[in-house]
CSV table of C-alpha atoms in Angstrom, one decimal:
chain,number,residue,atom,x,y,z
A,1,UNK,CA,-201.5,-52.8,-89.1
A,2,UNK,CA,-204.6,-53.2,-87.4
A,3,UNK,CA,-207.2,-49.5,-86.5
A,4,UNK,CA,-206.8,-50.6,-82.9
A,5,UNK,CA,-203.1,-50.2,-83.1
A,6,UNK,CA,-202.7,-47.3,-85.1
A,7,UNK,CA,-205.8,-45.1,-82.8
A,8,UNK,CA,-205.2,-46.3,-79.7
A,9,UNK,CA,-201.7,-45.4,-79.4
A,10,UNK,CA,-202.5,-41.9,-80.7
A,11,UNK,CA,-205.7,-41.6,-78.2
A,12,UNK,CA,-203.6,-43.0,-75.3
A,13,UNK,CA,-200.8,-40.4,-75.6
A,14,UNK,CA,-203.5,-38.1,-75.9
A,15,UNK,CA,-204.8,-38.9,-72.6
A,16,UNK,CA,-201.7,-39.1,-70.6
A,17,UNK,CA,-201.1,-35.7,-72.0
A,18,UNK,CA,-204.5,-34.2,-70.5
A,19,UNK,CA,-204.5,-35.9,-67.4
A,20,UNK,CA,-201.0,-35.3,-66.7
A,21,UNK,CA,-201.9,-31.3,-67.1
A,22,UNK,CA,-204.4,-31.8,-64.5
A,23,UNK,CA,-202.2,-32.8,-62.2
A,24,UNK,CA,-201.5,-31.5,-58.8
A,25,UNK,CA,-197.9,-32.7,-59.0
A,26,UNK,CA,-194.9,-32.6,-56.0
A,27,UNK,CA,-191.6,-34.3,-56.3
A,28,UNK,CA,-189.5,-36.3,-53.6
A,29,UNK,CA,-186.6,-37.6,-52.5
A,30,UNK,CA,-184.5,-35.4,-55.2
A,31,UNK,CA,-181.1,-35.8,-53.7
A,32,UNK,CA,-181.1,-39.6,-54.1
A,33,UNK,CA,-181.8,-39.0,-57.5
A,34,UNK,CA,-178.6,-36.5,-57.7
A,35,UNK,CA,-176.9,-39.1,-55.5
A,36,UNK,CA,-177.8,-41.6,-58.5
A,37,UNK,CA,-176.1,-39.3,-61.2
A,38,UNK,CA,-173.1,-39.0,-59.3
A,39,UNK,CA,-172.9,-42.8,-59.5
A,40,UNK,CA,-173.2,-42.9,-62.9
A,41,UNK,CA,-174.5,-40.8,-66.0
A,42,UNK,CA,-177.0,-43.2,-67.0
A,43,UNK,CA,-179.9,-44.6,-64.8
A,44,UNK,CA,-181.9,-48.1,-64.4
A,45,UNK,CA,-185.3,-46.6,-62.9
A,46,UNK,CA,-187.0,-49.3,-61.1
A,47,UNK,CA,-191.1,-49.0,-60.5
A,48,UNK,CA,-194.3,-50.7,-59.7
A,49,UNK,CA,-196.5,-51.7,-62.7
A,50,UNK,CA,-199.2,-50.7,-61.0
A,51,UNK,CA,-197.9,-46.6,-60.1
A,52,UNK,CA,-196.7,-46.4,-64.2
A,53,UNK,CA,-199.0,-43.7,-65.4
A,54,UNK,CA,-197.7,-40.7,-63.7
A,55,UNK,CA,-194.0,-41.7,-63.9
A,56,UNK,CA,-194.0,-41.8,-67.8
A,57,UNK,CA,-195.8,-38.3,-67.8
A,58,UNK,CA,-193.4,-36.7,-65.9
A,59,UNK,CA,-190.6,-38.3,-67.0
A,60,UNK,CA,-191.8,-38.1,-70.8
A,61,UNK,CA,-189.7,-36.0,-73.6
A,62,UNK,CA,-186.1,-37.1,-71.7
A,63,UNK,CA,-183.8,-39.4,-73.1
A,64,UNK,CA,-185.1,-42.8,-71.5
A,65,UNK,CA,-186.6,-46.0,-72.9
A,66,UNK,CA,-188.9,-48.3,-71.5
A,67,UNK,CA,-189.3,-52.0,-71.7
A,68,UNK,CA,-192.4,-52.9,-72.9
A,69,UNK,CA,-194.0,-57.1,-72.8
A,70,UNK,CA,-194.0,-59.2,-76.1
A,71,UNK,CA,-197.8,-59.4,-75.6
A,72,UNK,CA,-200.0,-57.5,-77.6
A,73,UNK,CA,-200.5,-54.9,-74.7
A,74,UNK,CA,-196.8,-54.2,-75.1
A,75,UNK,CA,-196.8,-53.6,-78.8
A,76,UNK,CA,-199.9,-51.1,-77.7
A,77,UNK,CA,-198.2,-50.0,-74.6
A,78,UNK,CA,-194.4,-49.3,-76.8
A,79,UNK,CA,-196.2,-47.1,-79.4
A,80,UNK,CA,-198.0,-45.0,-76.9
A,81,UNK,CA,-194.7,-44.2,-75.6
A,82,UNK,CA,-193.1,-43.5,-78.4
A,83,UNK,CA,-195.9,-41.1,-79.0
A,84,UNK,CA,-194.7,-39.6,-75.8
A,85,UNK,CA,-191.2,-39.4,-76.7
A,86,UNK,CA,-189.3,-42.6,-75.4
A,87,UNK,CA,-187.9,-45.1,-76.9
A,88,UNK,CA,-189.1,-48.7,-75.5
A,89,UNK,CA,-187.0,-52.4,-75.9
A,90,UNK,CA,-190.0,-55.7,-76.1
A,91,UNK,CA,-189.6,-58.3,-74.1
A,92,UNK,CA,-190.1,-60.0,-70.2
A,93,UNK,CA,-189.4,-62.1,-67.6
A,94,UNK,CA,-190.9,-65.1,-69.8
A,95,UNK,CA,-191.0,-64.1,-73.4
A,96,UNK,CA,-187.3,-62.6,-75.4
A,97,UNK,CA,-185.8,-61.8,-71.6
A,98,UNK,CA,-182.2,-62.2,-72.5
A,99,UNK,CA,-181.8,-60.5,-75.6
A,100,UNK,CA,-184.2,-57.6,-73.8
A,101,UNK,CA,-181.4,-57.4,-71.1
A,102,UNK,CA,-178.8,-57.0,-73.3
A,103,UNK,CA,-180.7,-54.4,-75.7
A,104,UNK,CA,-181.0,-52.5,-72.6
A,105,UNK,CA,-177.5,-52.8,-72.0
A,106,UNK,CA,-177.0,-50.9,-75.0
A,107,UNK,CA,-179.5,-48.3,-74.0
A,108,UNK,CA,-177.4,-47.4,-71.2
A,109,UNK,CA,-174.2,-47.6,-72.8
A,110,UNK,CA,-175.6,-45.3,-75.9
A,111,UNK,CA,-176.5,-42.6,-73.4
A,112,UNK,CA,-179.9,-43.1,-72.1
A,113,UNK,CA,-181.6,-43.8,-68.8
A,114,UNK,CA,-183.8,-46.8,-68.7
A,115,UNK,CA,-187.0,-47.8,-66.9
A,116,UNK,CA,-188.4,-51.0,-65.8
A,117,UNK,CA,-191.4,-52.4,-64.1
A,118,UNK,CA,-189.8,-54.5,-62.1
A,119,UNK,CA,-192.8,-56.6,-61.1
A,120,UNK,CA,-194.5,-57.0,-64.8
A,121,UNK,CA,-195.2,-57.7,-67.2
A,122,UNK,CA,-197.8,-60.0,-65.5
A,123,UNK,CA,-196.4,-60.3,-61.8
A,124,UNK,CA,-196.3,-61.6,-59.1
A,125,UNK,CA,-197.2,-57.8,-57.8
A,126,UNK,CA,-194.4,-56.0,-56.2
A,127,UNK,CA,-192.0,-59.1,-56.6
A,128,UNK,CA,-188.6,-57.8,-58.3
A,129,UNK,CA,-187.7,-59.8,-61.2
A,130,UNK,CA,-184.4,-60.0,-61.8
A,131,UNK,CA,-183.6,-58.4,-65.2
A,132,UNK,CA,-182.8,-54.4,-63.4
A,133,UNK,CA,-180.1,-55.8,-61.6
A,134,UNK,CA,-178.4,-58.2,-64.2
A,135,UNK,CA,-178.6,-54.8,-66.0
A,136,UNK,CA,-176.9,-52.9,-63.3
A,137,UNK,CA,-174.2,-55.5,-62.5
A,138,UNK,CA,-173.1,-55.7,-66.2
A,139,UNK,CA,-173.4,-51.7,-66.8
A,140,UNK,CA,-172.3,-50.4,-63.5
A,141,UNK,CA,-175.1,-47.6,-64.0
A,142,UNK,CA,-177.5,-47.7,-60.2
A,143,UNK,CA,-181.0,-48.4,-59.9
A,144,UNK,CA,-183.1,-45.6,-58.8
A,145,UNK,CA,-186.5,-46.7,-57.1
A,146,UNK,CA,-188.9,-44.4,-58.2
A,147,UNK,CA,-192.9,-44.3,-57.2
A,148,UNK,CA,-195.8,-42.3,-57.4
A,149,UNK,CA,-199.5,-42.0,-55.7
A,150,UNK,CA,-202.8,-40.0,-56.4
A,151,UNK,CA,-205.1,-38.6,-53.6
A,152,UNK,CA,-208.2,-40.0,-56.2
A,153,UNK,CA,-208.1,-42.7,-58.3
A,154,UNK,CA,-209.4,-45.5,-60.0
A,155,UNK,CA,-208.1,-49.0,-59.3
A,156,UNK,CA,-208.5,-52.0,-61.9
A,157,UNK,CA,-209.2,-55.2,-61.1
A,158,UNK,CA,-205.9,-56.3,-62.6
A,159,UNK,CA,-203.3,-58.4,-61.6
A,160,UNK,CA,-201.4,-55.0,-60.3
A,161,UNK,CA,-204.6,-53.3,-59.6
A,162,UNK,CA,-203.4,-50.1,-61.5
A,163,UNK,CA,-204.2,-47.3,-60.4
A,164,UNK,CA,-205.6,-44.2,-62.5
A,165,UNK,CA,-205.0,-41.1,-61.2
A,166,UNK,CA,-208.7,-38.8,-61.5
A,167,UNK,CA,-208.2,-35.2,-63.3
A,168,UNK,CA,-207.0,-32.7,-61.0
A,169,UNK,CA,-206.1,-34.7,-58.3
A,170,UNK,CA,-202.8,-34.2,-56.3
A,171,UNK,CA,-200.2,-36.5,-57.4
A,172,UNK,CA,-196.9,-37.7,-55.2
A,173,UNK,CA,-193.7,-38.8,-56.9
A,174,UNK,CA,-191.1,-39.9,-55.1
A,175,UNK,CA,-187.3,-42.0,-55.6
A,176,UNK,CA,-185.5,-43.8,-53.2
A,177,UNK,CA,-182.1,-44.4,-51.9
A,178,UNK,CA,-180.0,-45.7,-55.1
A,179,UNK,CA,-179.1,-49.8,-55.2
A,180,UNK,CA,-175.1,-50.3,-56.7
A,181,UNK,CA,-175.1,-53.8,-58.4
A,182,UNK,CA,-171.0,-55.1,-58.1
A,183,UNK,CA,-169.7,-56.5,-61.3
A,184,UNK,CA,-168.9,-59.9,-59.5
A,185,UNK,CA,-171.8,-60.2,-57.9
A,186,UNK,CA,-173.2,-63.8,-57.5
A,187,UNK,CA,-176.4,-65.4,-57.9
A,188,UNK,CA,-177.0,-65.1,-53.6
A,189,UNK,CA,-175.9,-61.6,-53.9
A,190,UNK,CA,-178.5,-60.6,-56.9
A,191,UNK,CA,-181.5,-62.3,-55.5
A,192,UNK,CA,-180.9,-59.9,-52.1
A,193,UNK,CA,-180.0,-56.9,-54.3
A,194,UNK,CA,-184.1,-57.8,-56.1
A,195,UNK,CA,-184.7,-57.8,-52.3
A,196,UNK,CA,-183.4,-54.7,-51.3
A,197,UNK,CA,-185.2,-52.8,-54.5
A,198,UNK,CA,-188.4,-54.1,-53.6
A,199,UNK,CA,-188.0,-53.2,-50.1
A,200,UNK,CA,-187.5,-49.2,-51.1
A,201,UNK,CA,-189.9,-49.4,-53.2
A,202,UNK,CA,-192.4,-50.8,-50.9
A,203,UNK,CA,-191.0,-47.9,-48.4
A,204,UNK,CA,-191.4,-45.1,-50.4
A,205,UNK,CA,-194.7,-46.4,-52.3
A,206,UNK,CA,-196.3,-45.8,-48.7
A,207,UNK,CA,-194.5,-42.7,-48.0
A,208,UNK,CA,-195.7,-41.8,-51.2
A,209,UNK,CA,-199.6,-42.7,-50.0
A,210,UNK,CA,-199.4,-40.9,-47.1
A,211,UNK,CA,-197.9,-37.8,-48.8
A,212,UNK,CA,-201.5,-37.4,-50.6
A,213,UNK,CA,-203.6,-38.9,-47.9
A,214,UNK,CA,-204.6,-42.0,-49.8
């Protein structure tokens, strides 16, 4: 194993840990979230790629896993988290999608919430795939959309343009109204349930932004 991926793993936790401290942090749109868990035990959390970094901090030391890309980022990305406490399932869109659907499948059935970045691991940006709701039509578990903003942060000139929160800023997280998948549900029917996701997410992303003044 290479120094890169043993350190920066280690240093990356690290850093979530601090910055998350630092944090000015409010919550949002709780009682979907208990609406959610009324639904079902066990959650599909659905997110931008680009608002990631405060989500895994505050969701960190639960029982949840993540998937994390087949590229070399995701194989940095999966140990940080595991560093934080989650468990994470490789794959994407493009690269081991199927069999990552189905190890997520038995995430949810062993007991744990899930979370996705709907729109990665490389984009388009904020364009639902369709592997959270394949997961919720077989499971029957809902998809809560979840968000977050900063007041001040940095943006990357990424394909997501991540965003960074700054140290001590105030920070916004927010869910959405839960999406049910049905078990019969057709290909017509999934592509507007992708539809719908992205929509709340969208909604609440600027709800979110305007929460902190960004």
């Amino acid at each position: 194993m290479s120094v890169r991926m043993t350190l920066m793993p280690v240093l990356g936790a690290g850093v979530i840990r601090a910055l998350g401290a630092s944090w000015r942090i409010r919550t949002g749109g709780e009682e979907h979230l208990a609406a959610a868990r009324r639904h079902s035990p066990f959650l599909i959390f659905a997110f931008w790629h680009d608002r990631l970094l405060p989500l895994v901090h505050a969701y960190r030391g639960r029982r949840a896993a993540i998937l994390a890309s087949q590229h070399a980022d995701g194989e940095l990305l999966g140990r940080t988290l595991q560093r934080l406490g989650y468990g994470h399932v490789r794959g994407s869109s493009t690269r081991g999608g199927a069999r990552a659907v189905m190890e997520l499948v038995n995430v949810i059935r062993g007991g744990q919430d899930i979370g996705i970045t709907v729109d990665g691991p490389r984009g388009p940006r904020h364009v639902v795939k369709p592997g959270a709701v394949q997961i919720a039509r077989i499971t029957g578990s809902a998809i809560i959309p979840f968000t977050s903003a900063s007041r001040h942060h940095k943006t990357f000139a990424s394909w997501d343009r991540f965003q960074l929160p700054y140290p001590g800023t105030r920070v916004m997280l927010r869910y959405g109204t839960p999406v049910v998948v049905p078990a019969d549900a057709g290909d017509a029917m999934l592509e507007a349930k992708c539809l719908e996701v992205g929509s709340i997410l969208d909604r609440i992303t600027q709800e979110a932004d305007r929460d902190v003044g960004a």
